[in-house]
Structures are given as structure tokens and as C-alpha cells.
GROMACS .gro file of C-alpha atoms in nm:
model
  206
    1MET     CA    1   3.773   3.205  18.961
    2LYS     CA    2   3.740   2.890  19.174
    3LEU     CA    3   3.606   2.558  19.048
    4TYR     CA    4   3.479   2.320  19.314
    5TYR     CA    5   3.514   1.969  19.176
    6SER     CA    6   3.545   1.600  19.248
    7PRO     CA    7   3.783   1.401  19.025
    8GLY     CA    8   3.602   1.243  18.732
    9ALA     CA    9   3.260   1.372  18.836
   10CYS     CA   10   3.039   1.580  18.608
   11SER     CA   11   3.243   1.880  18.726
   12LEU     CA   12   3.504   1.763  18.475
   13ALA     CA   13   3.290   1.923  18.201
   14PRO     CA   14   3.319   2.287  18.315
   15HIS     CA   15   3.682   2.217  18.405
   16ILE     CA   16   3.746   2.125  18.042
   17VAL     CA   17   3.563   2.436  17.922
   18LEU     CA   18   3.771   2.658  18.149
   19ARG     CA   19   4.084   2.515  17.987
   20GLU     CA   20   3.940   2.533  17.635
   21ALA     CA   21   3.872   2.902  17.700
   22GLY     CA   22   4.215   2.962  17.853
   23LEU     CA   23   4.064   3.102  18.172
   24PRO     CA   24   4.281   3.116  18.485
   25HIS     CA   25   4.119   2.925  18.768
   26GLN     CA   26   4.184   2.757  19.100
   27LEU     CA   27   4.076   2.398  19.160
   28LEU     CA   28   3.924   2.316  19.499
   29LYS     CA   29   3.864   1.947  19.557
   30VAL     CA   30   3.545   1.843  19.735
   31ASP     CA   31   3.498   1.525  19.938
   32LEU     CA   32   3.142   1.444  19.835
   33ARG     CA   33   3.093   1.194  20.116
   34ARG     CA   34   3.175   1.442  20.389
   35HIS     CA   35   3.092   1.755  20.189
   36GLN     CA   36   3.420   1.907  20.293
   37LEU     CA   37   3.715   2.070  20.121
   38ASP     CA   38   4.071   1.946  20.168
   39ASP     CA   39   4.124   2.200  20.446
   40GLY     CA   40   3.817   2.072  20.632
   41ALA     CA   41   3.595   2.366  20.535
   42ASP     CA   42   3.223   2.297  20.505
   43TYR     CA   43   3.131   2.273  20.136
   44TYR     CA   44   2.766   2.339  20.218
   45ALA     CA   45   2.874   2.695  20.294
   46VAL     CA   46   2.966   2.725  19.925
   47ASN     CA   47   2.684   2.522  19.774
   48PRO     CA   48   2.394   2.438  20.008
   49LYS     CA   49   2.286   2.166  19.762
   50GLY     CA   50   2.612   1.984  19.828
   51GLY     CA   51   2.691   1.876  19.472
   52VAL     CA   52   2.957   1.965  19.220
   53PRO     CA   53   3.031   2.157  19.012
   54ALA     CA   54   3.020   2.504  19.158
   55ILE     CA   55   3.218   2.806  19.045
   56ALA     CA   56   3.292   3.107  19.263
   57PHE     CA   57   3.365   3.403  19.040
   58ASP     CA   58   3.606   3.679  19.131
   59ASP     CA   59   3.321   3.908  19.238
   60GLY     CA   60   3.204   3.649  19.493
   61VAL     CA   61   2.906   3.522  19.295
   62VAL     CA   62   2.864   3.143  19.306
   63LEU     CA   63   2.694   2.955  19.023
   64THR     CA   64   2.606   2.586  19.039
   65GLU     CA   65   2.464   2.311  18.814
   66GLY     CA   66   2.666   2.185  18.521
   67VAL     CA   67   2.432   2.281  18.238
   68ALA     CA   68   2.399   2.637  18.367
   69LEU     CA   69   2.775   2.669  18.411
   70LEU     CA   70   2.858   2.532  18.068
   71GLN     CA   71   2.629   2.776  17.892
   72TYR     CA   72   2.732   3.073  18.103
   73LEU     CA   73   3.104   3.007  18.055
   74GLY     CA   74   3.051   2.971  17.682
   75ASP     CA   75   2.838   3.282  17.645
   76ARG     CA   76   3.055   3.497  17.869
   77TYR     CA   77   3.407   3.379  17.790
   78ALA     CA   78   3.416   3.138  17.495
   79PRO     CA   79   3.140   3.204  17.239
   80ALA     CA   80   3.313   2.975  16.988
   81LEU     CA   81   3.217   2.682  17.211
   82LEU     CA   82   2.843   2.712  17.150
   83PRO     CA   83   2.608   2.809  16.868
   84ALA     CA   84   2.470   3.160  16.840
   85GLY     CA   85   2.159   3.239  17.043
   86ALA     CA   86   1.806   3.229  16.901
   87THR     CA   87   1.899   2.973  16.634
   88LEU     CA   88   1.794   2.615  16.571
   89GLU     CA   89   2.152   2.513  16.639
   90ARG     CA   90   2.131   2.671  16.985
   91ALA     CA   91   1.808   2.482  17.048
   92ARG     CA   92   1.991   2.163  16.950
   93LEU     CA   93   2.253   2.246  17.212
   94HIS     CA   94   1.981   2.280  17.475
   95GLU     CA   95   1.829   1.956  17.353
   96ILE     CA   96   2.145   1.750  17.395
   97LEU     CA   97   2.247   1.916  17.723
   98ASN     CA   98   1.906   1.838  17.871
   99TYR     CA   99   1.930   1.479  17.751
  100LEU     CA  100   2.277   1.436  17.898
  101SER     CA  101   2.187   1.587  18.235
  102SER     CA  102   1.867   1.386  18.272
  103ASP     CA  103   1.836   1.060  18.079
  104TYR     CA  104   2.204   0.986  18.025
  105ALA     CA  105   2.351   1.081  18.362
  106LYS     CA  106   2.068   0.912  18.550
  107ALA     CA  107   2.119   0.591  18.353
  108TYR     CA  108   2.439   0.538  18.554
  109THR     CA  109   2.258   0.563  18.889
  110PRO     CA  110   2.209   0.185  18.932
  111LEU     CA  111   2.586   0.140  18.894
  112PHE     CA  112   2.677   0.410  19.143
  113TYR     CA  113   2.448   0.253  19.403
  114LEU     CA  114   2.495  -0.114  19.320
  115ALA     CA  115   2.412  -0.335  19.616
  116GLU     CA  116   2.653  -0.608  19.718
  117GLY     CA  117   2.582  -0.920  19.516
  118ALA     CA  118   2.362  -0.737  19.265
  119ASP     CA  119   2.379  -0.812  18.893
  120ARG     CA  120   2.626  -0.558  18.752
  121ALA     CA  121   2.541  -0.647  18.392
  122ALA     CA  122   2.173  -0.576  18.452
  123ALA     CA  123   2.256  -0.252  18.631
  124GLY     CA  124   2.460  -0.140  18.332
  125ARG     CA  125   2.189  -0.195  18.070
  126PRO     CA  126   2.025   0.149  18.106
  127ALA     CA  127   2.358   0.322  18.044
  128MET     CA  128   2.435   0.091  17.752
  129ALA     CA  129   2.099   0.176  17.593
  130LYS     CA  130   2.173   0.548  17.615
  131MET     CA  131   2.522   0.492  17.478
  132ALA     CA  132   2.367   0.315  17.179
  133TYR     CA  133   2.148   0.619  17.110
  134LEU     CA  134   2.448   0.854  17.127
  135ASP     CA  135   2.641   0.619  16.901
  136SER     CA  136   2.359   0.640  16.646
  137LEU     CA  137   2.393   1.019  16.638
  138LEU     CA  138   2.767   1.002  16.584
  139ALA     CA  139   2.742   0.725  16.325
  140ASP     CA  140   2.661   0.979  16.052
  141GLY     CA  141   3.028   1.077  16.054
  142ARG     CA  142   3.007   1.400  16.251
  143PRO     CA  143   3.327   1.455  16.454
  144PHE     CA  144   3.147   1.605  16.753
  145ILE     CA  145   2.800   1.574  16.900
  146LEU     CA  146   2.656   1.886  16.731
  147GLY     CA  147   2.853   1.849  16.410
  148ALA     CA  148   3.187   1.984  16.294
  149GLN     CA  149   3.248   2.219  16.587
  150TRP     CA  150   3.354   2.115  16.938
  151SER     CA  151   3.111   2.265  17.192
  152VAL     CA  152   3.036   2.276  17.562
  153ALA     CA  153   2.808   1.976  17.501
  154ASP     CA  154   3.112   1.771  17.404
  155ALA     CA  155   3.280   1.852  17.733
  156TYR     CA  156   2.973   1.718  17.913
  157LEU     CA  157   2.931   1.409  17.696
  158PHE     CA  158   3.299   1.323  17.736
  159ALA     CA  159   3.290   1.362  18.114
  160LEU     CA  160   2.984   1.141  18.156
  161THR     CA  161   3.091   0.871  17.912
  162ARG     CA  162   3.418   0.817  18.098
  163TRP     CA  163   3.203   0.661  18.369
  164ALA     CA  164   3.130   0.368  18.137
  165VAL     CA  165   3.495   0.265  18.147
  166ASP     CA  166   3.504   0.303  18.525
  167PHE     CA  167   3.210   0.062  18.551
  168GLY     CA  168   3.352  -0.189  18.305
  169ILE     CA  169   3.112  -0.119  18.018
  170GLY     CA  170   3.271  -0.205  17.685
  171PHE     CA  171   3.255   0.000  17.367
  172ASP     CA  172   3.254  -0.277  17.106
  173ALA     CA  173   2.885  -0.221  17.034
  174VAL     CA  174   2.927   0.158  17.003
  175PRO     CA  175   3.225   0.212  16.768
  176ALA     CA  176   3.128   0.566  16.669
  177LEU     CA  177   3.107   0.669  17.034
  178LYS     CA  178   3.440   0.502  17.105
  179ALA     CA  179   3.608   0.691  16.820
  180TYR     CA  180   3.446   1.012  16.942
  181MET     CA  181   3.588   0.960  17.290
  182ALA     CA  182   3.936   0.909  17.147
  183ARG     CA  183   3.907   1.231  16.942
  184SER     CA  184   3.787   1.423  17.244
  185GLU     CA  185   4.054   1.285  17.475
  186ALA     CA  186   4.322   1.389  17.225
  187ARG     CA  187   4.237   1.759  17.273
  188ALA     CA  188   4.500   1.947  17.470
  189ALA     CA  189   4.248   2.108  17.705
  190VAL     CA  190   4.085   1.774  17.781
  191ARG     CA  191   4.418   1.610  17.859
  192ALA     CA  192   4.522   1.902  18.077
  193ALA     CA  193   4.200   1.876  18.277
  194LEU     CA  194   4.242   1.500  18.320
  195LEU     CA  195   4.600   1.547  18.437
  196ALA     CA  196   4.503   1.819  18.683
  197GLU     CA  197   4.238   1.591  18.837
  198GLY     CA  198   4.476   1.297  18.859
  199LEU     CA  199   4.286   1.096  18.598
  200GLY     CA  200   4.442   0.870  18.338
  201LEU     CA  201   4.380   0.839  17.967
  202GLN     CA  202   4.120   0.579  17.877
  203PHE     CA  203   4.102   0.601  17.499
  204GLY     CA  204   4.456   0.683  17.390
  205GLN     CA  205   4.818   0.690  17.488
  206GLY     CA  206   5.094   0.944  17.531
   0.00000   0.00000   0.00000
């Protein structure tokens, strides 16, 4: 199994799930500016859409798009990482995954494409508003986004929320989200994925 990724991108989410599930895999780094692999190979030959993540399975099948990959990996290899099908809890998983992949991820777009001299604080307000909503969900004391059980949605939420630190967004106004990020980062699979991608710890030490 091959995971095509870019360090710290949304591909970190399926990377974490692969490690949570204990699945052997090969990491292939993608230069998203040139759409090339480290050996110069054309990434468009793997994924014509050009984005990450993509996973090439051992039978040659390639699957793309983070939400699809997270659910497939969970269903196929790690059922403990998502609620049972045809339940309200599974619908809640779909609900939060859709929110993360649309509203939340897109809220960071102004920061990724910030023009020189533009107001960074103003560009960060959409992301901060979404972080406040997520903080309100976690403020009821649940350890993870769906409740007591870590799920594929947590891998996605963790991967996206790391971007806030990269863009200098503070967490003082979202203490429940900050505590959640520290809990998530403390997981062995999460730390292993961060280490493999050359990423540092942002919410803890050691």
C-alpha cells in the first residue's frame, strides 16, 4: 500500500489512520507545486486531479479524496475507528467529515493564498470562527469529536487544525479545542505519523 502525501497537508489524516490500524505502507512524498514525486515522476499519472492524499493499494487500485479514504480504510481495515453503518452515530460521522472537508478546510484558504501586504488577522477570521464552533462541540467534555471513541474524524480534525498553528492563530479563545489537540497529539500513532513526515509537536513535549 502506497500513500501519496505532502507533509502536514490533509493527507496527514489517512496517514494517521494507517498507523492507528497498524497497516504496513510506503510513503511517497509529492511536490504539490510541480506535481512530481521525489524521483521526478509525474504525479498526475497517479492522480489526474493533482491533489493529495491518494492511496495505491496492492492490487493497483488508486483511491483519492480524504473523506473517501478515511471511511474506506476504517470500514475495510479498522472498524473500531468508525461507528457501525446505518446508525445515527454513522450519520454523525458523515456530518462532521463533510463539515471538515468543506466549511472548515476552506476557511483556511485566505491564509494559504494571502497576498503580500494583506491583513493576516482579517484573513484568519474565517478559520477562527470555525474553530470556535468546534470548540463549542468539545466544551461538553467529550474527549474526541464524536464522543468517547477516537475515530477517523479525529484524524482529519487534528490534521486540519494543525494549520492554525502554522498560520499563527492562537488557541486562547478555544480552550476545549486546544486540550483536544494535546490529547490527540499524545497518541502513539499520531506522533509516529508526525515524525515520519518530519513534523514537530505543537501541543506537547517529549
